[in-house]
Amino acid sequence: MEIKDALLAIFFLLSITLIVTADKDNDNDHDKEDDDDDDGGQPDYCPDENGMYPNPTDCATFYNCVDGQAIAMSCAPGLLFDPETKMCNFAAQVKCKNECRGPNGMFPSQHRCDEFVLCTNNKPKVQRCKKGLYFDANLQVCNYKDQVLCNLPGGGKKGNKTKGNDKDKGNNKGGGKTKDDSEAKMRAHKELALASVRSVCPKARGLFAHAESCNMFYQCYDGEVLAKTCPDGLLFDEDKHVCAYGKDVECGERRIPTPKMSSMETF
């Protein structure tokens, strides 16, 4: 009887082991299916259409989207990506949203010295210091004005100057000349290049220098070519494939346009 009982006990233990092993195998199969469905958590920076789109967390960089694939690119130092013209431009001409530069923390505002962006899990919330105080990025607190060095994009130093600039921008919106110039630039940006695709596009996709003008470039997409113009005062850097300051660009035989008064005033 003892041998029989021992054999039954061994058989019972083996049965339990087989059941547990089968359950683990099923769990592993489910895990594999879940892994197959997982897309890796890659953020979707690109909409349906090809083109250049802003980086939601950094105004100095942008994404060149081709068939849903995002190619990260950077503007030249001191420039920001302009979502309206879809190219790098002077910081004073760009409306940079207050977004997070990291998942958590407090970051300086791009528009006012007395504002800061509070980020929690990459979700930005604009906060304002009490009257008479500026945000101190070094101490991560609101501090007395005379203790804070506030440098806004475009050269602004103080919050009240930023407010004045906003008024100036409001006045410019009403100017017919500015509107006409903007519409003319938009038409130029959308104008198809007359040259054949092969002669202007070394590769099927990307941004490439214009053959004659140093302030122009071609945007190539699988057989389609768009001729675009850099903002006034900037030239196209064929090595970095972005619009940059003239002093940093080697134009070679490409023609350098005569600077306009408006461009000189921007400096």
PDB file of N, CA and C in Angstrom, residues 55-157:
ATOM      1  N   ASN A  55       8.363  70.753 -33.865  1.00  0.00           N
ATOM      2  CA  ASN A  55       8.555  69.855 -32.737  1.00  0.00           C
ATOM      3  C   ASN A  55       7.741  70.422 -31.576  1.00  0.00           C
ATOM      4  N   PRO A  56       6.787  69.683 -31.030  1.00  0.00           N
ATOM      5  CA  PRO A  56       5.914  70.236 -29.987  1.00  0.00           C
ATOM      6  C   PRO A  56       6.624  70.616 -28.702  1.00  0.00           C
ATOM      7  N   THR A  57       7.866  70.170 -28.521  1.00  0.00           N
ATOM      8  CA  THR A  57       8.579  70.467 -27.281  1.00  0.00           C
ATOM      9  C   THR A  57       9.819  71.328 -27.473  1.00  0.00           C
ATOM     10  N   ASP A  58      10.140  71.719 -28.706  1.00  0.00           N
ATOM     11  CA  ASP A  58      11.352  72.512 -28.948  1.00  0.00           C
ATOM     12  C   ASP A  58      11.180  73.328 -30.220  1.00  0.00           C
ATOM     13  N   CYS A  59      11.077  74.645 -30.077  1.00  0.00           N
ATOM     14  CA  CYS A  59      10.841  75.519 -31.227  1.00  0.00           C
ATOM     15  C   CYS A  59      12.059  75.653 -32.131  1.00  0.00           C
ATOM     16  N   ALA A  60      13.222  75.256 -31.660  1.00  0.00           N
ATOM     17  CA  ALA A  60      14.434  75.376 -32.472  1.00  0.00           C
ATOM     18  C   ALA A  60      14.640  74.178 -33.387  1.00  0.00           C
ATOM     19  N   THR A  61      13.797  73.168 -33.269  1.00  0.00           N
ATOM     20  CA  THR A  61      13.895  71.992 -34.124  1.00  0.00           C
ATOM     21  C   THR A  61      12.556  71.743 -34.800  1.00  0.00           C
ATOM     22  N   PHE A  62      12.572  70.909 -35.838  1.00  0.00           N
ATOM     23  CA  PHE A  62      11.340  70.584 -36.558  1.00  0.00           C
ATOM     24  C   PHE A  62      11.487  69.209 -37.197  1.00  0.00           C
ATOM     25  N   TYR A  63      10.397  68.729 -37.787  1.00  0.00           N
ATOM     26  CA  TYR A  63      10.403  67.411 -38.420  1.00  0.00           C
ATOM     27  C   TYR A  63      10.036  67.530 -39.890  1.00  0.00           C
ATOM     28  N   ASN A  64      10.842  66.903 -40.731  1.00  0.00           N
ATOM     29  CA  ASN A  64      10.546  66.802 -42.158  1.00  0.00           C
ATOM     30  C   ASN A  64       9.857  65.457 -42.356  1.00  0.00           C
ATOM     31  N   CYS A  65       8.545  65.484 -42.605  1.00  0.00           N
ATOM     32  CA  CYS A  65       7.747  64.263 -42.670  1.00  0.00           C
ATOM     33  C   CYS A  65       7.606  63.772 -44.106  1.00  0.00           C
ATOM     34  N   VAL A  66       8.006  62.545 -44.331  1.00  0.00           N
ATOM     35  CA  VAL A  66       7.912  61.917 -45.649  1.00  0.00           C
ATOM     36  C   VAL A  66       7.261  60.551 -45.482  1.00  0.00           C
ATOM     37  N   ASP A  67       6.063  60.408 -46.032  1.00  0.00           N
ATOM     38  CA  ASP A  67       5.327  59.138 -45.959  1.00  0.00           C
ATOM     39  C   ASP A  67       5.188  58.642 -44.523  1.00  0.00           C
ATOM     40  N   GLY A  68       4.883  59.565 -43.613  1.00  0.00           N
ATOM     41  CA  GLY A  68       4.659  59.202 -42.219  1.00  0.00           C
ATOM     42  C   GLY A  68       5.904  59.052 -41.383  1.00  0.00           C
ATOM     43  N   GLN A  69       7.090  59.168 -41.984  1.00  0.00           N
ATOM     44  CA  GLN A  69       8.344  59.059 -41.243  1.00  0.00           C
ATOM     45  C   GLN A  69       8.873  60.447 -40.908  1.00  0.00           C
ATOM     46  N   ALA A  70       9.187  60.670 -39.628  1.00  0.00           N
ATOM     47  CA  ALA A  70       9.650  61.975 -39.159  1.00  0.00           C
ATOM     48  C   ALA A  70      11.172  62.031 -39.142  1.00  0.00           C
ATOM     49  N   ILE A  71      11.735  62.979 -39.901  1.00  0.00           N
ATOM     50  CA  ILE A  71      13.181  63.192 -39.925  1.00  0.00           C
ATOM     51  C   ILE A  71      13.480  64.447 -39.105  1.00  0.00           C
ATOM     52  N   ALA A  72      14.155  64.290 -37.970  1.00  0.00           N
ATOM     53  CA  ALA A  72      14.442  65.413 -37.076  1.00  0.00           C
ATOM     54  C   ALA A  72      15.487  66.336 -37.692  1.00  0.00           C
ATOM     55  N   MET A  73      15.207  67.655 -37.668  1.00  0.00           N
ATOM     56  CA  MET A  73      16.125  68.647 -38.209  1.00  0.00           C
ATOM     57  C   MET A  73      16.207  69.828 -37.241  1.00  0.00           C
ATOM     58  N   SER A  74      17.294  70.589 -37.299  1.00  0.00           N
ATOM     59  CA  SER A  74      17.503  71.725 -36.397  1.00  0.00           C
ATOM     60  C   SER A  74      17.702  73.010 -37.186  1.00  0.00           C
ATOM     61  N   CYS A  75      17.176  74.110 -36.649  1.00  0.00           N
ATOM     62  CA  CYS A  75      17.416  75.423 -37.237  1.00  0.00           C
ATOM     63  C   CYS A  75      18.823  75.888 -36.857  1.00  0.00           C
ATOM     64  N   ALA A  76      19.328  76.876 -37.577  1.00  0.00           N
ATOM     65  CA  ALA A  76      20.626  77.453 -37.244  1.00  0.00           C
ATOM     66  C   ALA A  76      20.534  78.148 -35.882  1.00  0.00           C
ATOM     67  N   PRO A  77      21.652  78.289 -35.164  1.00  0.00           N
ATOM     68  CA  PRO A  77      21.628  78.941 -33.849  1.00  0.00           C
ATOM     69  C   PRO A  77      20.991  80.328 -33.906  1.00  0.00           C
ATOM     70  N   GLY A  78      20.069  80.596 -32.980  1.00  0.00           N
ATOM     71  CA  GLY A  78      19.397  81.888 -32.926  1.00  0.00           C
ATOM     72  C   GLY A  78      18.113  81.953 -33.718  1.00  0.00           C
ATOM     73  N   LEU A  79      17.796  80.899 -34.470  1.00  0.00           N
ATOM     74  CA  LEU A  79      16.573  80.866 -35.273  1.00  0.00           C
ATOM     75  C   LEU A  79      15.593  79.858 -34.685  1.00  0.00           C
ATOM     76  N   LEU A  80      14.313  80.070 -34.974  1.00  0.00           N
ATOM     77  CA  LEU A  80      13.260  79.165 -34.529  1.00  0.00           C
ATOM     78  C   LEU A  80      12.431  78.724 -35.728  1.00  0.00           C
ATOM     79  N   PHE A  81      11.780  77.580 -35.603  1.00  0.00           N
ATOM     80  CA  PHE A  81      10.948  77.085 -36.699  1.00  0.00           C
ATOM     81  C   PHE A  81       9.605  77.801 -36.682  1.00  0.00           C
ATOM     82  N   ASP A  82       9.229  78.358 -37.838  1.00  0.00           N
ATOM     83  CA  ASP A  82       7.980  79.100 -37.984  1.00  0.00           C
ATOM     84  C   ASP A  82       6.919  78.174 -38.576  1.00  0.00           C
ATOM     85  N   PRO A  83       5.898  77.781 -37.801  1.00  0.00           N
ATOM     86  CA  PRO A  83       4.866  76.874 -38.313  1.00  0.00           C
ATOM     87  C   PRO A  83       4.050  77.474 -39.455  1.00  0.00           C
ATOM     88  N   GLU A  84       3.988  78.811 -39.536  1.00  0.00           N
ATOM     89  CA  GLU A  84       3.192  79.453 -40.579  1.00  0.00           C
ATOM     90  C   GLU A  84       3.879  79.369 -41.937  1.00  0.00           C
ATOM     91  N   THR A  85       5.168  79.661 -41.985  1.00  0.00           N
ATOM     92  CA  THR A  85       5.902  79.590 -43.250  1.00  0.00           C
ATOM     93  C   THR A  85       6.573  78.233 -43.443  1.00  0.00           C
ATOM     94  N   LYS A  86       6.591  77.422 -42.374  1.00  0.00           N
ATOM     95  CA  LYS A  86       7.194  76.091 -42.400  1.00  0.00           C
ATOM     96  C   LYS A  86       8.671  76.136 -42.774  1.00  0.00           C
ATOM     97  N   MET A  87       9.394  77.055 -42.144  1.00  0.00           N
ATOM     98  CA  MET A  87      10.842  77.135 -42.301  1.00  0.00           C
ATOM     99  C   MET A  87      11.425  77.888 -41.115  1.00  0.00           C
ATOM    100  N   CYS A  88      12.746  77.859 -40.959  1.00  0.00           N
ATOM    101  CA  CYS A  88      13.399  78.560 -39.857  1.00  0.00           C
ATOM    102  C   CYS A  88      13.371  80.063 -40.108  1.00  0.00           C
ATOM    103  N   ASN A  89      13.150  80.830 -39.041  1.00  0.00           N
ATOM    104  CA  ASN A  89      13.014  82.276 -39.170  1.00  0.00           C
ATOM    105  C   ASN A  89      13.613  82.935 -37.934  1.00  0.00           C
ATOM    106  N   PHE A  90      13.730  84.286 -37.984  1.00  0.00           N
ATOM    107  CA  PHE A  90      14.219  85.026 -36.825  1.00  0.00           C
ATOM    108  C   PHE A  90      13.260  84.834 -35.651  1.00  0.00           C
ATOM    109  N   ALA A  91      13.813  84.715 -34.442  1.00  0.00           N
ATOM    110  CA  ALA A  91      13.000  84.436 -33.260  1.00  0.00           C
ATOM    111  C   ALA A  91      11.908  85.475 -33.054  1.00  0.00           C
ATOM    112  N   ALA A  92      12.210  86.742 -33.365  1.00  0.00           N
ATOM    113  CA  ALA A  92      11.227  87.809 -33.171  1.00  0.00           C
ATOM    114  C   ALA A  92      10.031  87.668 -34.103  1.00  0.00           C
ATOM    115  N   GLN A  93      10.189  86.918 -35.191  1.00  0.00           N
ATOM    116  CA  GLN A  93       9.119  86.753 -36.169  1.00  0.00           C
ATOM    117  C   GLN A  93       8.323  85.465 -35.951  1.00  0.00           C
ATOM    118  N   VAL A  94       8.699  84.682 -34.945  1.00  0.00           N
ATOM    119  CA  VAL A  94       8.074  83.378 -34.737  1.00  0.00           C
ATOM    120  C   VAL A  94       7.242  83.378 -33.461  1.00  0.00           C
ATOM    121  N   LYS A  95       6.047  82.849 -33.551  1.00  0.00           N
ATOM    122  CA  LYS A  95       5.193  82.685 -32.381  1.00  0.00           C
ATOM    123  C   LYS A  95       5.441  81.283 -31.820  1.00  0.00           C
ATOM    124  N   CYS A  96       6.350  81.207 -30.882  1.00  0.00           N
ATOM    125  CA  CYS A  96       6.725  79.923 -30.298  1.00  0.00           C
ATOM    126  C   CYS A  96       5.817  79.624 -29.113  1.00  0.00           C
ATOM    127  N   LYS A  97       5.105  78.520 -29.193  1.00  0.00           N
ATOM    128  CA  LYS A  97       4.194  78.157 -28.115  1.00  0.00           C
ATOM    129  C   LYS A  97       4.984  77.772 -26.866  1.00  0.00           C
ATOM    130  N   ASN A  98       4.367  78.036 -25.713  1.00  0.00           N
ATOM    131  CA  ASN A  98       4.997  77.659 -24.452  1.00  0.00           C
ATOM    132  C   ASN A  98       4.816  76.164 -24.232  1.00  0.00           C
ATOM    133  N   GLU A  99       5.769  75.378 -24.692  1.00  0.00           N
ATOM    134  CA  GLU A  99       5.684  73.935 -24.538  1.00  0.00           C
ATOM    135  C   GLU A  99       6.775  73.449 -23.590  1.00  0.00           C
ATOM    136  N   CYS A 100       6.722  72.182 -23.259  1.00  0.00           N
ATOM    137  CA  CYS A 100       7.664  71.609 -22.307  1.00  0.00           C
ATOM    138  C   CYS A 100       8.989  71.271 -22.974  1.00  0.00           C
ATOM    139  N   ARG A 101      10.092  71.583 -22.291  1.00  0.00           N
ATOM    140  CA  ARG A 101      11.424  71.210 -22.765  1.00  0.00           C
ATOM    141  C   ARG A 101      11.914  69.966 -22.043  1.00  0.00           C
ATOM    142  N   GLY A 102      11.071  69.416 -21.221  1.00  0.00           N
ATOM    143  CA  GLY A 102      11.364  68.185 -20.502  1.00  0.00           C
ATOM    144  C   GLY A 102      10.060  67.668 -19.928  1.00  0.00           C
ATOM    145  N   PRO A 103      10.006  66.417 -19.486  1.00  0.00           N
ATOM    146  CA  PRO A 103       8.744  65.845 -19.001  1.00  0.00           C
ATOM    147  C   PRO A 103       8.185  66.538 -17.772  1.00  0.00           C
ATOM    148  N   ASN A 104       9.067  66.956 -16.860  1.00  0.00           N
ATOM    149  CA  ASN A 104       8.627  67.615 -15.630  1.00  0.00           C
ATOM    150  C   ASN A 104       9.560  68.778 -15.297  1.00  0.00           C
ATOM    151  N   GLY A 105       8.989  69.808 -14.679  1.00  0.00           N
ATOM    152  CA  GLY A 105       9.806  70.942 -14.266  1.00  0.00           C
ATOM    153  C   GLY A 105       9.186  72.267 -14.639  1.00  0.00           C
ATOM    154  N   MET A 106       9.919  73.345 -14.353  1.00  0.00           N
ATOM    155  CA  MET A 106       9.482  74.699 -14.679  1.00  0.00           C
ATOM    156  C   MET A 106      10.450  75.299 -15.677  1.00  0.00           C
ATOM    157  N   PHE A 107       9.913  75.900 -16.739  1.00  0.00           N
ATOM    158  CA  PHE A 107      10.735  76.428 -17.818  1.00  0.00           C
ATOM    159  C   PHE A 107      10.334  77.860 -18.130  1.00  0.00           C
ATOM    160  N   PRO A 108      11.290  78.716 -18.537  1.00  0.00           N
ATOM    161  CA  PRO A 108      10.976  80.118 -18.834  1.00  0.00           C
ATOM    162  C   PRO A 108      10.002  80.246 -19.996  1.00  0.00           C
ATOM    163  N   SER A 109       9.173  81.280 -19.940  1.00  0.00           N
ATOM    164  CA  SER A 109       8.263  81.583 -21.043  1.00  0.00           C
ATOM    165  C   SER A 109       9.044  82.197 -22.195  1.00  0.00           C
ATOM    166  N   GLN A 110       8.548  82.026 -23.416  1.00  0.00           N
ATOM    167  CA  GLN A 110       9.162  82.626 -24.593  1.00  0.00           C
ATOM    168  C   GLN A 110       8.585  84.012 -24.881  1.00  0.00           C
ATOM    169  N   HIS A 111       7.600  84.447 -24.077  1.00  0.00           N
ATOM    170  CA  HIS A 111       6.886  85.681 -24.391  1.00  0.00           C
ATOM    171  C   HIS A 111       6.955  86.745 -23.299  1.00  0.00           C
ATOM    172  N   ARG A 112       6.984  86.329 -22.024  1.00  0.00           N
ATOM    173  CA  ARG A 112       6.980  87.290 -20.922  1.00  0.00           C
ATOM    174  C   ARG A 112       7.980  86.852 -19.860  1.00  0.00           C
ATOM    175  N   CYS A 113       8.610  87.851 -19.235  1.00  0.00           N
ATOM    176  CA  CYS A 113       9.583  87.558 -18.182  1.00  0.00           C
ATOM    177  C   CYS A 113       8.911  87.130 -16.881  1.00  0.00           C
ATOM    178  N   ASP A 114       7.662  87.534 -16.684  1.00  0.00           N
ATOM    179  CA  ASP A 114       6.972  87.200 -15.437  1.00  0.00           C
ATOM    180  C   ASP A 114       6.141  85.923 -15.566  1.00  0.00           C
ATOM    181  N   GLU A 115       6.330  85.165 -16.652  1.00  0.00           N
ATOM    182  CA  GLU A 115       5.622  83.909 -16.848  1.00  0.00           C
ATOM    183  C   GLU A 115       6.600  82.739 -16.876  1.00  0.00           C
ATOM    184  N   PHE A 116       6.092  81.564 -16.546  1.00  0.00           N
ATOM    185  CA  PHE A 116       6.874  80.342 -16.697  1.00  0.00           C
ATOM    186  C   PHE A 116       5.922  79.204 -17.051  1.00  0.00           C
ATOM    187  N   VAL A 117       6.487  78.119 -17.575  1.00  0.00           N
ATOM    188  CA  VAL A 117       5.691  76.967 -17.994  1.00  0.00           C
ATOM    189  C   VAL A 117       5.918  75.825 -17.010  1.00  0.00           C
ATOM    190  N   LEU A 118       4.851  75.419 -16.345  1.00  0.00           N
ATOM    191  CA  LEU A 118       4.916  74.305 -15.407  1.00  0.00           C
ATOM    192  C   LEU A 118       4.547  73.022 -16.152  1.00  0.00           C
ATOM    193  N   CYS A 119       5.488  72.089 -16.223  1.00  0.00           N
ATOM    194  CA  CYS A 119       5.275  70.854 -16.983  1.00  0.00           C
ATOM    195  C   CYS A 119       5.131  69.659 -16.045  1.00  0.00           C
ATOM    196  N   THR A 120       4.069  68.910 -16.245  1.00  0.00           N
ATOM    197  CA  THR A 120       3.822  67.685 -15.497  1.00  0.00           C
ATOM    198  C   THR A 120       3.498  66.578 -16.484  1.00  0.00           C
ATOM    199  N   ASN A 121       4.361  65.593 -16.558  1.00  0.00           N
ATOM    200  CA  ASN A 121       4.199  64.504 -17.537  1.00  0.00           C
ATOM    201  C   ASN A 121       4.048  65.046 -18.952  1.00  0.00           C
ATOM    202  N   ASN A 122       4.888  66.025 -19.278  1.00  0.00           N
ATOM    203  CA  ASN A 122       4.930  66.630 -20.620  1.00  0.00           C
ATOM    204  C   ASN A 122       3.692  67.451 -20.963  1.00  0.00           C
ATOM    205  N   LYS A 123       2.871  67.769 -19.970  1.00  0.00           N
ATOM    206  CA  LYS A 123       1.698  68.610 -20.198  1.00  0.00           C
ATOM    207  C   LYS A 123       1.989  70.012 -19.668  1.00  0.00           C
ATOM    208  N   PRO A 124       2.040  71.030 -20.559  1.00  0.00           N
ATOM    209  CA  PRO A 124       2.410  72.384 -20.131  1.00  0.00           C
ATOM    210  C   PRO A 124       1.228  73.173 -19.570  1.00  0.00           C
ATOM    211  N   LYS A 125       1.519  73.990 -18.576  1.00  0.00           N
ATOM    212  CA  LYS A 125       0.534  74.911 -18.018  1.00  0.00           C
ATOM    213  C   LYS A 125       1.241  76.225 -17.710  1.00  0.00           C
ATOM    214  N   VAL A 126       0.780  77.311 -18.331  1.00  0.00           N
ATOM    215  CA  VAL A 126       1.416  78.615 -18.158  1.00  0.00           C
ATOM    216  C   VAL A 126       1.019  79.221 -16.813  1.00  0.00           C
ATOM    217  N   GLN A 127       2.018  79.630 -16.039  1.00  0.00           N
ATOM    218  CA  GLN A 127       1.796  80.267 -14.743  1.00  0.00           C
ATOM    219  C   GLN A 127       2.425  81.655 -14.769  1.00  0.00           C
ATOM    220  N   ARG A 128       1.894  82.568 -13.951  1.00  0.00           N
ATOM    221  CA  ARG A 128       2.431  83.928 -13.904  1.00  0.00           C
ATOM    222  C   ARG A 128       2.846  84.280 -12.479  1.00  0.00           C
ATOM    223  N   CYS A 129       3.998  84.928 -12.376  1.00  0.00           N
ATOM    224  CA  CYS A 129       4.475  85.375 -11.063  1.00  0.00           C
ATOM    225  C   CYS A 129       3.610  86.527 -10.550  1.00  0.00           C
ATOM    226  N   LYS A 130       3.729  86.810  -9.263  1.00  0.00           N
ATOM    227  CA  LYS A 130       3.015  87.947  -8.700  1.00  0.00           C
ATOM    228  C   LYS A 130       3.581  89.246  -9.265  1.00  0.00           C
ATOM    229  N   LYS A 131       2.789  90.291  -9.194  1.00  0.00           N
ATOM    230  CA  LYS A 131       3.168  91.581  -9.764  1.00  0.00           C
ATOM    231  C   LYS A 131       4.511  92.055  -9.209  1.00  0.00           C
ATOM    232  N   GLY A 132       5.400  92.454 -10.127  1.00  0.00           N
ATOM    233  CA  GLY A 132       6.707  92.957  -9.725  1.00  0.00           C
ATOM    234  C   GLY A 132       7.795  91.903  -9.675  1.00  0.00           C
ATOM    235  N   LEU A 133       7.444  90.637  -9.954  1.00  0.00           N
ATOM    236  CA  LEU A 133       8.426  89.560  -9.921  1.00  0.00           C
ATOM    237  C   LEU A 133       8.615  88.948 -11.306  1.00  0.00           C
ATOM    238  N   TYR A 134       9.832  88.423 -11.551  1.00  0.00           N
ATOM    239  CA  TYR A 134      10.150  87.708 -12.786  1.00  0.00           C
ATOM    240  C   TYR A 134      10.494  86.257 -12.438  1.00  0.00           C
ATOM    241  N   PHE A 135      10.352  85.385 -13.410  1.00  0.00           N
ATOM    242  CA  PHE A 135      10.727  83.989 -13.175  1.00  0.00           C
ATOM    243  C   PHE A 135      12.239  83.831 -13.279  1.00  0.00           C
ATOM    244  N   ASP A 136      12.842  83.262 -12.240  1.00  0.00           N
ATOM    245  CA  ASP A 136      14.279  83.021 -12.187  1.00  0.00           C
ATOM    246  C   ASP A 136      14.535  81.565 -12.588  1.00  0.00           C
ATOM    247  N   ALA A 137      15.054  81.368 -13.810  1.00  0.00           N
ATOM    248  CA  ALA A 137      15.266  80.009 -14.319  1.00  0.00           C
ATOM    249  C   ALA A 137      16.340  79.269 -13.533  1.00  0.00           C
ATOM    250  N   ASN A 138      17.295  79.999 -12.961  1.00  0.00           N
ATOM    251  CA  ASN A 138      18.376  79.364 -12.203  1.00  0.00           C
ATOM    252  C   ASN A 138      17.888  78.825 -10.861  1.00  0.00           C
ATOM    253  N   LEU A 139      17.085  79.635 -10.178  1.00  0.00           N
ATOM    254  CA  LEU A 139      16.575  79.232  -8.868  1.00  0.00           C
ATOM    255  C   LEU A 139      15.244  78.506  -8.953  1.00  0.00           C
ATOM    256  N   GLN A 140      14.613  78.548 -10.140  1.00  0.00           N
ATOM    257  CA  GLN A 140      13.317  77.891 -10.357  1.00  0.00           C
ATOM    258  C   GLN A 140      12.226  78.473  -9.457  1.00  0.00           C
ATOM    259  N   VAL A 141      12.286  79.800  -9.249  1.00  0.00           N
ATOM    260  CA  VAL A 141      11.278  80.486  -8.438  1.00  0.00           C
ATOM    261  C   VAL A 141      11.041  81.869  -9.029  1.00  0.00           C
ATOM    262  N   CYS A 142       9.965  82.522  -8.599  1.00  0.00           N
ATOM    263  CA  CYS A 142       9.733  83.921  -8.948  1.00  0.00           C
ATOM    264  C   CYS A 142      10.613  84.779  -8.050  1.00  0.00           C
ATOM    265  N   ASN A 143      11.330  85.727  -8.639  1.00  0.00           N
ATOM    266  CA  ASN A 143      12.312  86.501  -7.900  1.00  0.00           C
ATOM    267  C   ASN A 143      12.143  87.985  -8.230  1.00  0.00           C
ATOM    268  N   TYR A 144      12.833  88.858  -7.467  1.00  0.00           N
ATOM    269  CA  TYR A 144      12.776  90.290  -7.734  1.00  0.00           C
ATOM    270  C   TYR A 144      13.377  90.595  -9.107  1.00  0.00           C
ATOM    271  N   LYS A 145      12.821  91.603  -9.786  1.00  0.00           N
ATOM    272  CA  LYS A 145      13.244  91.932 -11.145  1.00  0.00           C
ATOM    273  C   LYS A 145      14.745  92.168 -11.258  1.00  0.00           C
ATOM    274  N   ASP A 146      15.288  92.918 -10.284  1.00  0.00           N
ATOM    275  CA  ASP A 146      16.707  93.267 -10.373  1.00  0.00           C
ATOM    276  C   ASP A 146      17.632  92.083 -10.114  1.00  0.00           C
ATOM    277  N   GLN A 147      17.069  90.937  -9.726  1.00  0.00           N
ATOM    278  CA  GLN A 147      17.865  89.743  -9.478  1.00  0.00           C
ATOM    279  C   GLN A 147      17.794  88.737 -10.632  1.00  0.00           C
ATOM    280  N   VAL A 148      17.013  89.089 -11.672  1.00  0.00           N
ATOM    281  CA  VAL A 148      16.771  88.140 -12.769  1.00  0.00           C
ATOM    282  C   VAL A 148      17.255  88.716 -14.090  1.00  0.00           C
ATOM    283  N   LEU A 149      18.013  87.928 -14.845  1.00  0.00           N
ATOM    284  CA  LEU A 149      18.409  88.294 -16.200  1.00  0.00           C
ATOM    285  C   LEU A 149      17.468  87.581 -17.160  1.00  0.00           C
ATOM    286  N   CYS A 150      16.539  88.336 -17.721  1.00  0.00           N
ATOM    287  CA  CYS A 150      15.518  87.764 -18.601  1.00  0.00           C
ATOM    288  C   CYS A 150      15.850  88.097 -20.045  1.00  0.00           C
ATOM    289  N   ASN A 151      16.138  87.084 -20.851  1.00  0.00           N
ATOM    290  CA  ASN A 151      16.412  87.261 -22.272  1.00  0.00           C
ATOM    291  C   ASN A 151      15.328  86.566 -23.081  1.00  0.00           C
ATOM    292  N   LEU A 152      14.494  87.353 -23.721  1.00  0.00           N
ATOM    293  CA  LEU A 152      13.422  86.800 -24.543  1.00  0.00           C
ATOM    294  C   LEU A 152      13.884  86.646 -25.983  1.00  0.00           C
ATOM    295  N   PRO A 153      13.317  85.695 -26.736  1.00  0.00           N
ATOM    296  CA  PRO A 153      13.648  85.570 -28.161  1.00  0.00           C
ATOM    297  C   PRO A 153      13.404  86.879 -28.882  1.00  0.00           C
ATOM    298  N   GLY A 154      14.353  87.307 -29.682  1.00  0.00           N
ATOM    299  CA  GLY A 154      14.205  88.569 -30.401  1.00  0.00           C
ATOM    300  C   GLY A 154      14.922  89.712 -29.722  1.00  0.00           C
ATOM    301  N   GLY A 155      15.544  89.443 -28.542  1.00  0.00           N
ATOM    302  CA  GLY A 155      16.347  90.475 -27.901  1.00  0.00           C
ATOM    303  C   GLY A 155      15.654  91.201 -26.772  1.00  0.00           C
ATOM    304  N   GLY A 156      14.419  90.820 -26.407  1.00  0.00           N
ATOM    305  CA  GLY A 156      13.715  91.478 -25.325  1.00  0.00           C
ATOM    306  C   GLY A 156      14.390  91.212 -23.998  1.00  0.00           C
ATOM    307  N   LYS A 157      14.420  92.208 -23.112  1.00  0.00           N
ATOM    308  CA  LYS A 157      15.076  92.060 -21.814  1.00  0.00           C
ATOM    309  C   LYS A 157      14.088  92.097 -20.664  1.00  0.00           C
TER     310      LYS A 157
END
